[in-house]
Amino acid sequence: NAGVTQTPKFQVLKTGQSMTLQCAQDMNHEYMSWYRQDPGMGLRLIHYSVGAGITDQGEVPNGYNVSRSTTEDFPLRLLSAAPSQTSVYFCASSYSIGVDSYEQYFGPGTRLTVT
Amino acid sequence: AQKVTQAQTEISVVEKEDVTLDCVYETRDTTYYLFWYKQPPSGELVFLIRRNSFDEQNEISGRYSWNFQKSTSSFNFTITASQVVDSAVYFCALSDLPFNSGGSNYKLTFGKGTLLTVNP
């Protein structure tokens, strides 16, 4: 299994440009999430999905859109990039079995710079 | 709202010293999970441990040990005989499980992390 993959690894955008960060997992996990990591802030949840066709907002959703048409893919769209979106973005997936829930598996991250 | 506090921003030790990383959490839920993740300089997030709120047993894994105390809402992490390879940022995280959540850890609240530097 490749686990959770993210593309690209690095990206530089100009203010106002749009782009999509790709995330895919091959573990058949139901749950997927996007986080951003900023210096001294830990990781903060942007959006999450509990299954194909179901998404919801996390702590810092403004400026981002998501969709989940398949179990495997969970892309994150920046509609009009702003310098405040300069960050490292992590995608994660997780699963549960019965009443037991397991850890999130994280992708390698995408480092985004908006100039 | 959930909150995770890692009061130690940076810790520096000399190799072979023991070091404890503190984690204090707040949640209104009675059912939740706690996690520790390691982020080495290469940047990936490495899962270390998951603890259910109903399981207060301490855990030891090699040089790593975890002390979970519900009475003080703490989940501290100790590295015994630290090594240079332990140098990393360590994150504590909380996942609450509301009644209708479906019971999965898809919403983690992270602390701000503790940067551990182990010097030779």
mmCIF file of C-alpha atoms in Angstrom:
data_model
loop_
_atom_site.group_PDB
_atom_site.id
_atom_site.type_symbol
_atom_site.label_atom_id
_atom_site.label_comp_id
_atom_site.label_asym_id
_atom_site.label_seq_id
_atom_site.Cartn_x
_atom_site.Cartn_y
_atom_site.Cartn_z
ATOM 1 C CA ASN A 1 0.000 0.000 0.000
ATOM 2 C CA ALA A 2 1.162 3.527 -0.809
ATOM 3 C CA GLY A 3 -0.823 4.845 2.159
ATOM 4 C CA VAL A 4 -1.776 8.518 1.870
ATOM 5 C CA THR A 5 -0.231 10.355 -1.051
ATOM 6 C CA GLN A 6 -0.233 14.085 -1.724
ATOM 7 C CA THR A 7 0.716 16.076 -4.796
ATOM 8 C CA PRO A 8 2.460 18.356 -5.372
ATOM 9 C CA LYS A 9 5.129 18.389 -2.668
ATOM 10 C CA PHE A 10 5.911 22.049 -3.242
ATOM 11 C CA GLN A 11 3.962 24.835 -4.903
ATOM 12 C CA VAL A 12 4.387 28.559 -5.347
ATOM 13 C CA LEU A 13 1.326 30.599 -6.271
ATOM 14 C CA LYS A 14 0.690 34.246 -6.898
ATOM 15 C CA THR A 15 -2.040 36.022 -5.015
ATOM 16 C CA GLY A 16 -5.381 35.413 -6.678
ATOM 17 C CA GLN A 17 -4.422 32.205 -8.440
ATOM 18 C CA SER A 18 -6.354 29.026 -7.860
ATOM 19 C CA MET A 19 -5.125 25.492 -7.500
ATOM 20 C CA THR A 20 -6.030 22.051 -6.207
ATOM 21 C CA LEU A 21 -3.999 20.042 -3.749
ATOM 22 C CA GLN A 22 -4.455 16.356 -4.427
ATOM 23 C CA CYS A 23 -4.836 13.673 -1.785
ATOM 24 C CA ALA A 24 -5.402 9.971 -2.289
ATOM 25 C CA GLN A 25 -5.410 6.927 -0.045
ATOM 26 C CA ASP A 26 -5.444 3.264 -0.965
ATOM 27 C CA MET A 27 -6.427 1.835 2.409
ATOM 28 C CA ASN A 28 -10.196 2.048 1.876
ATOM 29 C CA HIS A 29 -10.519 4.398 4.829
ATOM 30 C CA GLU A 30 -13.886 6.043 5.310
ATOM 31 C CA TYR A 31 -12.660 9.218 6.907
ATOM 32 C CA MET A 32 -10.380 11.842 5.403
ATOM 33 C CA SER A 33 -9.258 15.249 6.642
ATOM 34 C CA TRP A 34 -7.189 18.251 5.634
ATOM 35 C CA TYR A 35 -5.007 20.159 8.086
ATOM 36 C CA ARG A 36 -2.718 23.128 7.760
ATOM 37 C CA GLN A 37 0.416 23.575 9.821
ATOM 38 C CA ASP A 38 1.758 27.016 10.586
ATOM 39 C CA PRO A 39 4.797 27.809 12.744
ATOM 40 C CA GLY A 40 3.926 27.731 16.433
ATOM 41 C CA MET A 41 0.296 26.821 15.727
ATOM 42 C CA GLY A 42 0.278 23.060 15.568
ATOM 43 C CA LEU A 43 -2.076 21.539 13.005
ATOM 44 C CA ARG A 44 -5.520 22.969 12.423
ATOM 45 C CA LEU A 45 -8.399 21.188 10.737
ATOM 46 C CA ILE A 46 -9.636 22.752 7.492
ATOM 47 C CA HIS A 47 -12.251 20.308 6.178
ATOM 48 C CA TYR A 48 -13.109 16.700 6.700
ATOM 49 C CA SER A 49 -15.174 13.941 5.135
ATOM 50 C CA VAL A 50 -16.904 10.960 6.707
ATOM 51 C CA GLY A 51 -17.503 9.218 3.407
ATOM 52 C CA ALA A 52 -17.953 9.731 -0.311
ATOM 53 C CA GLY A 53 -20.295 12.628 -0.936
ATOM 54 C CA ILE A 54 -20.153 13.918 2.653
ATOM 55 C CA THR A 55 -17.914 16.791 3.721
ATOM 56 C CA ASP A 56 -17.949 19.351 6.506
ATOM 57 C CA GLN A 57 -15.991 22.324 7.758
ATOM 58 C CA GLY A 58 -13.283 22.221 10.362
ATOM 59 C CA GLU A 59 -11.721 24.996 12.380
ATOM 60 C CA VAL A 60 -10.292 27.100 9.523
ATOM 61 C CA PRO A 61 -12.361 26.488 6.357
ATOM 62 C CA ASN A 62 -12.416 29.960 4.828
ATOM 63 C CA GLY A 63 -10.828 30.169 1.386
ATOM 64 C CA TYR A 64 -10.909 26.414 0.816
ATOM 65 C CA ASN A 65 -13.322 24.015 -0.853
ATOM 66 C CA VAL A 66 -13.406 20.245 -0.817
ATOM 67 C CA SER A 67 -15.359 17.459 -2.445
ATOM 68 C CA ARG A 68 -15.263 13.721 -2.122
ATOM 69 C CA SER A 69 -16.625 11.847 -5.090
ATOM 70 C CA THR A 70 -14.781 8.605 -4.309
ATOM 71 C CA THR A 71 -13.535 6.890 -1.169
ATOM 72 C CA GLU A 72 -9.950 7.236 -2.359
ATOM 73 C CA ASP A 73 -9.671 10.925 -3.257
ATOM 74 C CA PHE A 74 -10.136 14.102 -1.265
ATOM 75 C CA PRO A 75 -8.855 17.183 -3.134
ATOM 76 C CA LEU A 76 -8.513 20.583 -1.492
ATOM 77 C CA ARG A 77 -9.176 23.644 -3.665
ATOM 78 C CA LEU A 78 -7.867 27.117 -3.097
ATOM 79 C CA LEU A 79 -10.201 29.396 -5.025
ATOM 80 C CA SER A 80 -8.202 32.632 -4.858
ATOM 81 C CA ALA A 81 -4.896 32.206 -3.083
ATOM 82 C CA ALA A 82 -3.857 34.710 -0.448
ATOM 83 C CA PRO A 83 -0.513 35.122 1.359
ATOM 84 C CA SER A 84 -2.258 34.010 4.575
ATOM 85 C CA GLN A 85 -2.643 30.577 2.982
ATOM 86 C CA THR A 86 1.104 30.073 2.910
ATOM 87 C CA SER A 87 1.444 26.913 4.972
ATOM 88 C CA VAL A 88 2.174 23.213 4.969
ATOM 89 C CA TYR A 89 -0.904 21.166 4.173
ATOM 90 C CA PHE A 90 -1.434 17.646 5.411
ATOM 91 C CA CYS A 91 -4.069 15.194 4.298
ATOM 92 C CA ALA A 92 -5.027 12.328 6.601
ATOM 93 C CA SER A 93 -7.259 9.284 6.585
ATOM 94 C CA SER A 94 -8.621 7.063 9.312
ATOM 95 C CA TYR A 95 -11.083 4.276 9.998
ATOM 96 C CA SER A 96 -13.078 2.640 12.718
ATOM 97 C CA ILE A 97 -14.069 -0.928 13.432
ATOM 98 C CA GLY A 98 -17.209 -1.217 15.471
ATOM 99 C CA VAL A 99 -16.899 1.143 18.421
ATOM 100 C CA ASP A 100 -13.124 1.286 18.210
ATOM 101 C CA SER A 101 -11.504 4.183 16.373
ATOM 102 C CA TYR A 102 -7.957 4.267 15.096
ATOM 103 C CA GLU A 103 -5.264 6.815 14.460
ATOM 104 C CA GLN A 104 -5.079 9.114 11.492
ATOM 105 C CA TYR A 105 -2.589 8.269 8.779
ATOM 106 C CA PHE A 106 -0.955 11.377 7.378
ATOM 107 C CA GLY A 107 0.375 12.124 3.931
ATOM 108 C CA PRO A 108 3.842 13.650 3.442
ATOM 109 C CA GLY A 109 2.510 17.179 3.155
ATOM 110 C CA THR A 110 2.420 19.942 0.543
ATOM 111 C CA ARG A 111 4.413 23.102 1.181
ATOM 112 C CA LEU A 112 2.543 26.024 -0.369
ATOM 113 C CA THR A 113 3.875 29.541 -0.723
ATOM 114 C CA VAL A 114 1.644 32.379 -1.885
ATOM 115 C CA THR A 115 3.442 35.531 -3.000
ATOM 116 C CA ALA B 1 -14.639 23.283 22.782
ATOM 117 C CA GLN B 2 -11.689 20.966 22.888
ATOM 118 C CA LYS B 3 -8.263 22.253 23.730
ATOM 119 C CA VAL B 4 -4.809 20.735 24.010
ATOM 120 C CA THR B 5 -2.030 22.573 25.795
ATOM 121 C CA GLN B 6 1.622 21.722 25.447
ATOM 122 C CA ALA B 7 3.173 24.283 27.707
ATOM 123 C CA GLN B 8 6.758 23.420 26.797
ATOM 124 C CA THR B 9 7.562 25.125 23.523
ATOM 125 C CA GLU B 10 11.159 23.906 23.381
ATOM 126 C CA ILE B 11 13.205 21.466 25.420
ATOM 127 C CA SER B 12 16.907 20.834 25.063
ATOM 128 C CA VAL B 13 18.630 17.880 26.710
ATOM 129 C CA VAL B 14 21.891 16.037 26.475
ATOM 130 C CA GLU B 15 21.917 12.524 25.116
ATOM 131 C CA LYS B 16 21.008 9.809 27.644
ATOM 132 C CA GLU B 17 18.973 12.186 29.776
ATOM 133 C CA ASP B 18 15.345 11.340 30.477
ATOM 134 C CA VAL B 19 12.815 13.898 29.290
ATOM 135 C CA THR B 20 9.080 14.311 29.862
ATOM 136 C CA LEU B 21 6.804 16.161 27.476
ATOM 137 C CA ASP B 22 3.651 17.502 29.061
ATOM 138 C CA CYS B 23 0.164 17.474 27.564
ATOM 139 C CA VAL B 24 -2.981 18.815 29.214
ATOM 140 C CA TYR B 25 -6.339 18.614 27.499
ATOM 141 C CA GLU B 26 -9.866 19.947 27.873
ATOM 142 C CA THR B 27 -13.005 18.284 26.636
ATOM 143 C CA ARG B 28 -16.628 18.016 27.705
ATOM 144 C CA ASP B 29 -17.003 14.558 26.268
ATOM 145 C CA THR B 30 -16.655 11.448 28.371
ATOM 146 C CA THR B 31 -15.451 9.404 25.423
ATOM 147 C CA TYR B 32 -12.368 10.543 23.594
ATOM 148 C CA TYR B 33 -8.997 9.482 22.285
ATOM 149 C CA LEU B 34 -5.578 10.957 22.904
ATOM 150 C CA PHE B 35 -2.616 10.678 20.582
ATOM 151 C CA TRP B 36 1.030 11.528 20.324
ATOM 152 C CA TYR B 37 2.685 12.180 16.988
ATOM 153 C CA LYS B 38 6.327 12.823 16.190
ATOM 154 C CA GLN B 39 7.442 15.180 13.430
ATOM 155 C CA PRO B 40 11.152 14.757 12.680
ATOM 156 C CA PRO B 41 13.073 17.395 10.714
ATOM 157 C CA SER B 42 12.089 15.634 7.492
ATOM 158 C CA GLY B 43 8.530 16.824 8.121
ATOM 159 C CA GLU B 44 6.350 13.732 8.093
ATOM 160 C CA LEU B 45 4.002 12.950 10.958
ATOM 161 C CA VAL B 46 4.736 9.681 12.702
ATOM 162 C CA PHE B 47 2.084 8.110 14.888
ATOM 163 C CA LEU B 48 3.333 7.050 18.336
ATOM 164 C CA ILE B 49 0.369 6.108 20.489
ATOM 165 C CA ARG B 50 -3.417 6.138 20.789
ATOM 166 C CA ARG B 51 -5.184 6.022 24.139
ATOM 167 C CA ASN B 52 -8.909 5.580 24.755
ATOM 168 C CA SER B 53 -10.413 7.656 27.563
ATOM 169 C CA PHE B 54 -11.612 4.498 29.281
ATOM 170 C CA ASP B 55 -8.145 3.007 29.434
ATOM 171 C CA GLU B 56 -6.036 4.692 32.089
ATOM 172 C CA GLN B 57 -3.247 2.159 32.063
ATOM 173 C CA ASN B 58 0.171 3.583 31.497
ATOM 174 C CA GLU B 59 2.053 2.226 28.535
ATOM 175 C CA ILE B 60 5.690 1.516 27.844
ATOM 176 C CA SER B 61 7.186 0.886 24.441
ATOM 177 C CA GLY B 62 10.935 0.549 24.525
ATOM 178 C CA ARG B 63 12.360 3.875 25.686
ATOM 179 C CA TYR B 64 8.958 5.567 25.390
ATOM 180 C CA SER B 65 6.328 5.642 28.104
ATOM 181 C CA TRP B 66 3.045 7.442 28.534
ATOM 182 C CA ASN B 67 1.251 8.470 31.705
ATOM 183 C CA PHE B 68 -2.493 9.083 31.327
ATOM 184 C CA GLN B 69 -4.293 10.679 34.275
ATOM 185 C CA LYS B 70 -7.947 11.576 33.775
ATOM 186 C CA SER B 71 -8.079 13.259 37.179
ATOM 187 C CA THR B 72 -5.676 15.932 35.989
ATOM 188 C CA SER B 73 -6.582 15.714 32.263
ATOM 189 C CA SER B 74 -3.006 14.973 31.382
ATOM 190 C CA PHE B 75 -1.286 12.601 28.982
ATOM 191 C CA ASN B 76 2.433 12.997 29.438
ATOM 192 C CA PHE B 77 5.147 11.385 27.358
ATOM 193 C CA THR B 78 8.528 10.348 28.705
ATOM 194 C CA ILE B 79 11.583 9.382 26.706
ATOM 195 C CA THR B 80 14.130 7.457 28.714
ATOM 196 C CA ALA B 81 17.818 7.661 27.824
ATOM 197 C CA SER B 82 17.184 10.112 25.006
ATOM 198 C CA GLN B 83 19.066 9.835 21.736
ATOM 199 C CA VAL B 84 19.915 12.342 19.025
ATOM 200 C CA VAL B 85 17.394 10.618 16.736
ATOM 201 C CA ASP B 86 14.652 11.617 19.170
ATOM 202 C CA SER B 87 15.111 15.242 18.134
ATOM 203 C CA ALA B 88 11.787 16.294 16.647
ATOM 204 C CA VAL B 89 8.604 18.218 17.266
ATOM 205 C CA TYR B 90 6.150 16.185 19.304
ATOM 206 C CA PHE B 91 2.430 16.812 19.107
ATOM 207 C CA CYS B 92 -0.271 15.744 21.492
ATOM 208 C CA ALA B 93 -3.761 15.534 19.980
ATOM 209 C CA LEU B 94 -7.312 14.979 21.173
ATOM 210 C CA SER B 95 -10.232 13.457 19.334
ATOM 211 C CA ASP B 96 -13.582 13.768 20.973
ATOM 212 C CA LEU B 97 -16.363 11.441 19.947
ATOM 213 C CA PRO B 98 -19.747 13.122 20.177
ATOM 214 C CA PHE B 99 -22.726 10.825 20.449
ATOM 215 C CA ASN B 100 -23.623 11.075 16.762
ATOM 216 C CA SER B 101 -20.110 11.256 15.369
ATOM 217 C CA GLY B 102 -20.008 7.752 14.023
ATOM 218 C CA GLY B 103 -17.147 7.112 16.379
ATOM 219 C CA SER B 104 -14.099 7.872 14.362
ATOM 220 C CA ASN B 105 -11.083 10.011 14.853
ATOM 221 C CA TYR B 106 -11.432 12.309 11.905
ATOM 222 C CA LYS B 107 -11.327 15.554 13.858
ATOM 223 C CA LEU B 108 -8.151 15.970 15.812
ATOM 224 C CA THR B 109 -7.367 18.977 17.955
ATOM 225 C CA PHE B 110 -3.621 19.378 18.176
ATOM 226 C CA GLY B 111 -1.442 21.081 20.698
ATOM 227 C CA LYS B 112 1.099 23.539 19.375
ATOM 228 C CA GLY B 113 3.890 21.037 19.760
ATOM 229 C CA THR B 114 7.099 20.733 21.739
ATOM 230 C CA LEU B 115 10.422 20.967 19.939
ATOM 231 C CA LEU B 116 12.803 18.496 21.525
ATOM 232 C CA THR B 117 16.489 18.846 20.779
ATOM 233 C CA VAL B 118 18.791 16.100 21.978
ATOM 234 C CA ASN B 119 22.422 17.146 21.900
ATOM 235 C CA PRO B 120 25.267 14.640 21.674
#
